[in-house]
CSV table of C-alpha atoms in Angstrom, one decimal:
chain,number,residue,atom,x,y,z
A,9,MET,CA,110.0,25.7,227.9
A,10,ARG,CA,106.9,24.0,226.6
A,11,ILE,CA,107.5,20.4,227.1
A,12,ARG,CA,109.0,21.2,230.6
A,13,GLN,CA,106.0,22.9,231.5
A,14,ILE,CA,103.2,20.1,230.1
A,15,ASP,CA,105.7,17.5,232.2
A,16,ALA,CA,105.1,19.6,235.1
A,17,ASP,CA,101.3,20.2,235.0
A,18,ALA,CA,101.0,16.1,234.4
A,19,THR,CA,102.9,15.8,237.5
A,20,ARG,CA,100.4,17.7,239.5
A,21,ASN,CA,97.6,16.0,238.1
A,22,VAL,CA,99.0,12.8,238.9
A,23,LYS,CA,99.8,13.9,242.7
A,24,THR,CA,96.3,15.6,242.6
A,25,ARG,CA,94.5,12.2,241.7
A,26,ARG,CA,96.7,10.1,243.8
A,27,ARG,CA,95.5,12.3,246.6
A,28,ARG,CA,91.4,12.0,245.8
A,29,HIS,CA,89.5,9.7,248.3
A,30,PRO,CA,88.8,6.3,247.0
A,31,PHE,CA,85.1,7.1,247.2
A,32,CYS,CA,85.2,10.0,244.9
A,33,THR,CA,86.8,7.8,242.3
A,34,LEU,CA,84.2,5.5,242.7
A,35,ALA,CA,81.5,7.5,242.2
A,36,SER,CA,83.3,9.3,239.3
A,37,GLN,CA,83.4,6.0,237.9
A,38,MET,CA,79.9,5.4,238.7
A,39,ARG,CA,78.4,8.2,237.2
A,40,SER,CA,80.6,7.5,233.8
A,41,LEU,CA,79.1,4.2,234.2
A,42,SER,CA,75.5,5.3,234.3
A,43,ARG,CA,76.2,7.5,231.3
A,44,ALA,CA,77.5,4.8,229.5
A,45,LEU,CA,74.3,2.4,229.7
A,46,THR,CA,71.8,5.6,229.4
A,47,LEU,CA,73.6,5.8,225.9
A,48,LEU,CA,73.8,2.2,225.5
A,49,SER,CA,69.9,1.3,226.4
A,50,LEU,CA,68.9,4.7,223.8
A,51,VAL,CA,71.1,3.2,221.0
A,52,ALA,CA,69.2,-0.3,221.8
A,53,THR,CA,65.8,1.2,221.9
A,54,LEU,CA,66.2,3.7,218.5
A,55,GLY,CA,67.2,-0.1,216.8
A,56,VAL,CA,64.6,-1.9,218.0
A,57,SER,CA,62.1,0.5,217.2
A,58,ALA,CA,63.9,1.2,214.2
A,59,GLY,CA,63.9,-2.5,212.9
A,60,ALA,CA,60.2,-3.2,214.5
A,61,THR,CA,58.7,-0.3,212.1
A,62,ARG,CA,60.8,-2.1,209.1
A,63,LYS,CA,59.3,-5.5,210.1
A,64,ASP,CA,56.0,-4.6,211.7
A,65,SER,CA,54.6,-2.5,208.4
A,66,LEU,CA,52.0,-5.3,208.0
A,67,PRO,CA,51.9,-7.1,211.7
A,68,SER,CA,48.6,-8.7,211.3
A,69,TRP,CA,49.8,-10.6,208.1
A,70,ASN,CA,51.8,-14.0,208.7
A,71,ASP,CA,55.0,-14.4,207.1
A,72,GLY,CA,54.6,-16.2,203.8
A,73,GLU,CA,54.3,-15.9,200.2
A,74,SER,CA,51.6,-13.0,200.3
A,75,LYS,CA,53.2,-10.6,202.8
A,76,ALA,CA,56.7,-11.1,200.9
A,77,ALA,CA,55.1,-10.8,197.4
A,78,ILE,CA,53.1,-7.4,198.7
A,79,VAL,CA,56.5,-5.9,200.3
A,80,GLY,CA,58.5,-7.1,197.7
A,81,PHE,CA,56.6,-5.1,194.9
A,82,VAL,CA,56.5,-2.2,197.3
A,83,GLU,CA,60.0,-1.9,197.5
A,84,ALA,CA,60.6,-2.5,194.0
A,85,VAL,CA,58.7,0.5,192.7
A,86,SER,CA,59.6,2.7,195.3
A,87,THR,CA,63.0,2.3,195.2
A,88,LYS,CA,65.7,3.9,192.3
A,89,GLY,CA,65.9,0.8,190.0
A,90,SER,CA,64.8,-0.3,186.8
A,91,ASN,CA,61.5,-1.2,188.4
A,92,TYR,CA,60.9,2.2,190.1
A,93,VAL,CA,57.6,4.0,189.7
A,94,PRO,CA,57.3,7.8,190.2
A,95,PRO,CA,55.2,8.8,193.0
A,96,ALA,CA,51.8,10.4,190.6
A,97,GLU,CA,51.9,6.9,188.9
A,98,ARG,CA,51.8,4.7,192.0
A,99,ILE,CA,48.0,4.4,192.1
A,100,ALA,CA,46.2,1.2,194.0
A,101,VAL,CA,42.8,0.4,193.8
A,102,PHE,CA,40.5,-1.4,196.1
A,103,ASP,CA,37.2,-3.7,195.8
A,104,ASN,CA,35.2,-2.9,198.9
A,105,ASP,CA,32.7,-5.6,199.5
A,106,GLY,CA,34.6,-8.9,200.9
A,107,THR,CA,38.1,-7.0,200.3
A,108,LEU,CA,37.8,-4.3,202.6
A,109,TRP,CA,35.2,-5.5,205.0
A,110,ALA,CA,33.1,-8.5,205.4
A,111,GLU,CA,30.2,-9.0,202.8
A,112,GLN,CA,28.2,-12.0,204.0
A,113,PRO,CA,25.5,-13.1,204.4
A,114,ILE,CA,24.2,-9.9,202.4
A,115,TYR,CA,25.9,-7.0,201.1
A,116,VAL,CA,25.9,-4.1,203.6
A,117,GLN,CA,24.4,-1.8,201.6
A,118,LEU,CA,21.7,-4.2,200.7
A,119,ALA,CA,21.1,-4.4,204.6
A,120,PHE,CA,20.9,-0.7,204.3
A,121,ALA,CA,17.9,-0.6,202.0
A,122,LEU,CA,16.3,-3.2,203.9
A,123,ASP,CA,16.2,-1.2,206.9
A,124,ARG,CA,15.1,1.8,204.8
A,125,VAL,CA,12.2,-0.4,203.7
A,126,ARG,CA,11.0,-1.1,207.1
A,127,ALA,CA,11.6,2.5,208.2
A,128,LEU,CA,9.7,4.0,205.3
A,129,SER,CA,7.1,1.2,205.3
A,130,SER,CA,4.3,3.2,207.3
A,131,ARG,CA,4.5,5.7,204.6
A,132,HIS,CA,3.9,3.5,201.9
A,133,PRO,CA,1.1,0.7,203.1
A,134,GLU,CA,0.8,-0.5,199.2
A,135,TRP,CA,4.3,-2.3,200.0
A,136,ARG,CA,2.5,-4.8,202.1
A,137,GLN,CA,1.2,-6.1,198.9
A,138,GLU,CA,3.9,-5.4,196.7
A,139,GLN,CA,7.1,-7.6,196.0
A,140,PRO,CA,10.1,-7.4,196.6
A,141,PHE,CA,8.9,-4.7,199.7
A,142,ARG,CA,6.6,-7.8,200.9
A,143,ALA,CA,9.3,-10.2,201.0
A,144,VAL,CA,11.2,-7.7,202.9
A,145,LEU,CA,8.5,-6.8,205.3
A,146,ASP,CA,8.1,-10.5,206.4
A,147,GLY,CA,11.9,-10.9,206.7
A,148,ASP,CA,11.4,-13.6,203.6
A,149,LEU,CA,15.3,-12.9,202.5
A,150,GLU,CA,15.2,-16.1,200.2
A,151,ASN,CA,12.1,-14.8,198.5
A,152,LEU,CA,13.7,-11.4,198.2
A,153,LEU,CA,16.9,-13.0,196.7
A,154,ALA,CA,14.9,-15.2,194.2
A,155,GLY,CA,14.0,-12.0,192.5
A,156,GLY,CA,17.5,-11.3,191.0
A,157,GLU,CA,19.0,-8.2,190.2
A,158,GLU,CA,15.1,-6.4,189.2
A,159,ALA,CA,14.2,-7.0,192.7
A,160,LEU,CA,17.1,-5.0,194.2
A,161,THR,CA,17.2,-2.3,191.9
A,162,ARG,CA,13.7,-1.5,192.7
A,163,LEU,CA,14.6,-1.7,196.3
A,164,VAL,CA,17.5,0.7,195.7
A,165,MET,CA,15.4,3.2,193.7
A,166,ALA,CA,12.8,3.1,196.5
A,167,THR,CA,14.9,4.0,199.1
A,168,HIS,CA,18.0,5.8,197.7
A,169,ALA,CA,16.1,8.4,195.3
A,170,GLY,CA,13.8,11.1,195.9
A,171,MET,CA,15.9,13.3,198.1
A,172,THR,CA,19.0,15.7,198.0
A,173,THR,CA,22.4,14.2,198.2
A,174,ASP,CA,23.0,15.8,201.4
A,175,GLU,CA,19.8,14.4,202.9
A,176,PHE,CA,21.1,11.0,201.6
A,177,ALA,CA,24.6,11.3,203.1
A,178,ALA,CA,23.0,12.2,206.5
A,179,THR,CA,20.6,9.0,206.5
A,180,VAL,CA,23.8,7.0,205.5
A,181,LEU,CA,26.0,8.4,208.2
A,182,GLN,CA,23.1,8.1,210.8
A,183,TRP,CA,22.5,4.7,210.1
A,184,ILE,CA,26.3,3.3,209.5
A,185,GLU,CA,27.2,4.5,213.0
A,186,THR,CA,24.8,1.8,215.1
A,187,ALA,CA,24.0,-0.6,212.5
A,188,LYS,CA,25.0,-4.0,213.5
A,189,HIS,CA,25.3,-7.3,211.5
A,190,PRO,CA,22.8,-9.8,212.2
A,191,LEU,CA,25.4,-12.8,213.0
A,192,THR,CA,28.1,-11.5,214.6
A,193,GLY,CA,26.4,-8.2,216.8
A,194,ARG,CA,29.2,-6.0,215.6
A,195,ARG,CA,28.8,-2.5,213.7
A,196,TYR,CA,29.0,-3.4,210.1
A,197,ILE,CA,32.0,-0.5,210.2
A,198,ASP,CA,33.8,-2.4,212.8
A,199,MET,CA,33.7,-6.1,210.4
A,200,VAL,CA,36.7,-4.1,208.2
A,201,TYR,CA,39.7,-6.4,207.7
A,202,GLN,CA,42.7,-5.4,210.1
A,203,PRO,CA,45.2,-6.4,207.7
A,204,MET,CA,43.6,-4.6,204.6
A,205,LEU,CA,43.7,-1.7,206.7
A,206,GLU,CA,47.3,-2.0,207.4
A,207,LEU,CA,47.9,-2.3,203.7
A,208,LEU,CA,46.1,0.3,202.8
A,209,ALA,CA,48.4,2.6,205.3
A,210,TYR,CA,51.6,1.1,204.1
A,211,LEU,CA,50.8,1.6,200.3
A,212,ARG,CA,50.4,5.5,201.5
A,213,ALA,CA,53.7,5.5,203.4
A,214,ASN,CA,55.4,4.7,200.3
A,215,GLY,CA,54.0,7.5,198.1
A,216,PHE,CA,50.7,5.3,196.8
A,217,LYS,CA,47.4,6.7,195.8
A,218,THR,CA,44.6,4.4,197.4
A,219,PHE,CA,41.2,4.3,195.6
A,220,ILE,CA,38.3,2.2,196.8
A,221,VAL,CA,36.8,1.0,193.3
A,222,SER,CA,33.2,-0.9,194.0
A,223,GLY,CA,29.9,-1.8,193.0
A,224,GLY,CA,28.4,-0.6,195.7
A,225,GLY,CA,26.7,3.3,195.6
A,226,ILE,CA,29.3,5.6,195.3
A,227,GLU,CA,27.2,8.2,197.5
A,228,PHE,CA,26.7,5.1,200.0
A,229,MET,CA,30.4,4.8,200.8
A,230,ARG,CA,31.8,8.6,200.4
A,231,PRO,CA,30.3,9.8,203.6
A,232,TRP,CA,32.4,7.3,206.0
A,233,ALA,CA,35.0,5.6,203.6
A,234,GLU,CA,37.8,8.4,204.9
A,235,ARG,CA,37.2,8.1,208.5
A,236,VAL,CA,36.9,4.1,208.0
A,237,TYR,CA,39.4,3.6,205.7
A,238,GLY,CA,41.5,6.8,205.4
A,239,VAL,CA,40.6,7.3,201.7
A,240,PRO,CA,39.1,10.3,201.0
A,241,PRO,CA,35.7,11.1,198.9
A,242,GLU,CA,37.4,12.0,196.0
A,243,GLN,CA,39.2,8.6,195.6
A,244,VAL,CA,35.9,6.6,195.7
A,245,ILE,CA,34.8,5.1,192.3
A,246,GLY,CA,31.2,3.4,192.7
A,247,SER,CA,27.9,2.7,191.2
A,248,SER,CA,25.4,5.8,191.1
A,249,ILE,CA,22.0,6.5,190.0
A,250,VAL,CA,21.2,9.5,188.4
A,251,THR,CA,21.6,13.0,190.0
A,252,SER,CA,20.2,16.4,189.1
A,253,PHE,CA,20.8,20.1,190.1
A,254,GLU,CA,18.2,22.0,191.1
A,255,MET,CA,17.3,25.3,193.0
A,256,ARG,CA,15.4,24.6,195.9
A,257,ASN,CA,13.9,27.9,197.8
A,258,GLY,CA,16.6,29.8,196.1
A,259,VAL,CA,19.5,27.1,197.0
A,260,PRO,CA,21.1,25.0,194.9
A,261,VAL,CA,20.9,21.2,195.6
A,262,PHE,CA,21.9,17.6,193.7
A,263,VAL,CA,18.8,15.6,193.7
A,264,ARG,CA,18.7,12.0,193.4
A,265,ASN,CA,16.4,10.4,190.8
A,266,PRO,CA,15.3,6.7,190.8
A,267,ALA,CA,17.3,5.9,187.4
A,268,MET,CA,20.5,3.9,187.0
A,269,ASN,CA,23.4,6.2,185.8
A,270,PHE,CA,26.4,3.7,186.4
A,271,VAL,CA,26.9,0.3,187.4
A,272,ASP,CA,30.6,0.0,188.6
A,273,ASP,CA,31.1,-3.9,188.3
A,274,LYS,CA,33.0,-6.4,186.1
A,275,ALA,CA,33.7,-4.8,182.9
A,276,GLY,CA,32.5,-1.4,184.3
A,277,LYS,CA,35.1,-0.8,186.9
A,278,PRO,CA,38.1,-0.6,184.8
A,279,VAL,CA,35.6,2.2,182.7
A,280,GLY,CA,35.1,3.7,186.0
A,281,ILE,CA,38.7,4.1,186.6
A,282,ASN,CA,39.6,5.4,183.6
A,283,GLN,CA,36.5,8.1,183.8
A,284,HIS,CA,37.6,8.9,187.6
A,285,ILE,CA,41.3,9.0,187.9
A,286,GLY,CA,42.7,9.2,184.1
A,287,ARG,CA,45.4,6.7,185.1
A,288,ARG,CA,46.1,2.9,184.6
A,289,PRO,CA,46.8,1.2,188.5
A,290,ILE,CA,50.0,-0.4,189.0
A,291,ALA,CA,48.1,-2.5,191.8
A,292,ALA,CA,44.5,-4.0,192.1
A,293,PHE,CA,43.1,-5.9,195.0
A,294,GLY,CA,39.7,-7.6,194.9
A,295,ASN,CA,38.4,-10.9,196.3
A,296,SER,CA,35.6,-12.2,193.3
A,297,ASP,CA,34.9,-12.6,189.6
A,298,GLY,CA,33.4,-8.7,189.6
A,299,ASP,CA,36.8,-7.7,190.4
A,300,LEU,CA,38.4,-9.6,187.1
A,301,GLU,CA,38.6,-7.1,184.5
A,302,MET,CA,39.8,-4.5,187.0
A,303,LEU,CA,42.6,-6.9,187.8
A,304,GLN,CA,43.4,-7.5,183.8
A,305,TRP,CA,43.3,-4.1,183.0
A,306,THR,CA,45.4,-3.3,185.9
A,307,THR,CA,48.4,-6.2,185.3
A,308,ALA,CA,48.0,-5.5,181.1
A,309,GLY,CA,50.1,-2.5,181.9
A,310,THR,CA,53.8,-2.1,181.3
A,311,GLY,CA,56.4,-1.9,183.8
A,312,ALA,CA,56.1,-3.1,187.1
A,313,ARG,CA,52.4,-4.7,188.2
A,314,PHE,CA,50.8,-6.3,191.0
A,315,ALA,CA,47.5,-7.8,191.6
A,316,LEU,CA,45.8,-9.8,194.5
A,317,ILE,CA,42.9,-11.6,195.3
A,318,VAL,CA,41.9,-12.1,199.1
A,319,ARG,CA,40.4,-15.6,199.1
A,320,HIS,CA,37.6,-16.7,201.9
A,321,THR,CA,39.1,-19.4,203.5
A,322,ASP,CA,38.3,-18.9,207.2
A,323,ALA,CA,34.9,-20.1,208.3
A,324,ARG,CA,35.9,-20.4,211.7
A,325,ARG,CA,36.6,-16.5,212.2
A,326,GLU,CA,34.7,-15.2,209.2
A,327,TRP,CA,33.0,-17.3,206.3
A,328,ALA,CA,34.7,-19.9,204.0
A,329,TYR,CA,33.3,-19.6,200.4
A,330,ASP,CA,34.6,-19.1,196.5
A,331,ARG,CA,33.3,-20.9,193.5
A,332,GLN,CA,29.5,-21.3,194.5
A,333,SER,CA,28.6,-18.8,196.5
A,334,SER,CA,25.8,-15.9,195.3
A,335,ILE,CA,27.5,-13.5,197.0
A,336,GLY,CA,31.2,-12.5,196.3
A,337,ARG,CA,31.5,-15.3,193.6
A,338,LEU,CA,35.2,-16.5,192.9
A,339,ASP,CA,35.6,-18.8,190.3
A,340,HIS,CA,37.1,-17.4,187.1
A,341,ALA,CA,39.0,-14.8,188.9
A,342,LEU,CA,40.4,-17.5,190.9
A,343,ASP,CA,41.5,-19.7,187.4
A,344,GLU,CA,43.1,-16.5,186.2
A,345,ALA,CA,44.9,-15.6,189.3
A,346,ARG,CA,46.9,-19.3,189.2
A,347,SER,CA,47.4,-18.8,185.5
A,348,LYS,CA,49.1,-15.2,185.5
A,349,GLY,CA,50.9,-15.6,189.1
A,350,TRP,CA,48.6,-13.1,190.7
A,351,THR,CA,48.6,-13.3,194.7
A,352,VAL,CA,45.9,-14.9,196.3
A,353,VAL,CA,45.5,-14.3,199.6
A,354,ASP,CA,44.2,-17.3,202.2
A,355,MET,CA,42.7,-15.4,204.8
A,356,ALA,CA,43.2,-18.6,207.0
A,357,ARG,CA,46.5,-19.2,206.5
A,358,ASP,CA,48.1,-15.6,205.8
A,359,TRP,CA,46.1,-13.3,208.6
A,360,LYS,CA,47.2,-13.5,212.0
A,361,VAL,CA,43.5,-11.3,212.8
A,362,ILE,CA,40.3,-10.5,210.8
A,363,TYR,CA,38.8,-7.6,212.3
A,364,PRO,CA,40.2,-4.8,214.4
């Protein structure tokens, strides 16, 4: 009975389909085709998007040895296997000047100090007769730099001390929002390197904690580093001046005093890393001899390690300088990079764009 009933139902269905108008059948087929095309389009779109995400993690980097080395390292330490590194140990440290943003013709923080001298000069008429302040007010940069580290330290102490940390942070933010580079006319915070912003984001997306380790002032960078680089203030390490705790009008404050506390440059960088982080990084990124000890310290550890140097080779879109430069000199670190197989980025060759 069951078989005969199925046969009877099938016969009725066939007869019903034969009686349908051709246009009804065509419309049904068109609807099915439309649904199929929509589904195929969705699948294709998802496939392209997934592929693009994988392919374009570093879209401003040209395909080549540098990009391949970065991706290969990140995949190796974030994938279960012999080179796997737990997320807690995925520490990456970055120099700032010349590595994350432009540093020519003078460091950005020095430009800030020069502007502060000009802004405060009316309160200090004696500066007209004193060096290095006179050189600043006369626009004599050559004479200023000839004074060396001692002259620059005097400028920093005169313009960075004598106020609370909150007052200094507010002064820095007010300046950094509008201050522009004397040659490009762009704001300094717009002269960050787009490929390095992508690299920071790529590392964080793969479980890395990213730190800035700079010779620049720690309290100069902290007010804006998170907005510009995505690096929070507690992950910024830099040079510092002596700071003391005081009560002013019943309010506790930190006061910046005119004396150096710590210089986070050269051999100071691994010391700063040890003091602030307490873990040896597995990846380090720099651009000058001032970063050499940080790169050495990072790569001396066991397991997978990565070191990268940004070499300024693009005189057309940025600047070309290395061994002979007084700003961001790259000499001994370049030799060591070649002998130890560190990755050296050629800006002209490896980067599609420089600035955002």
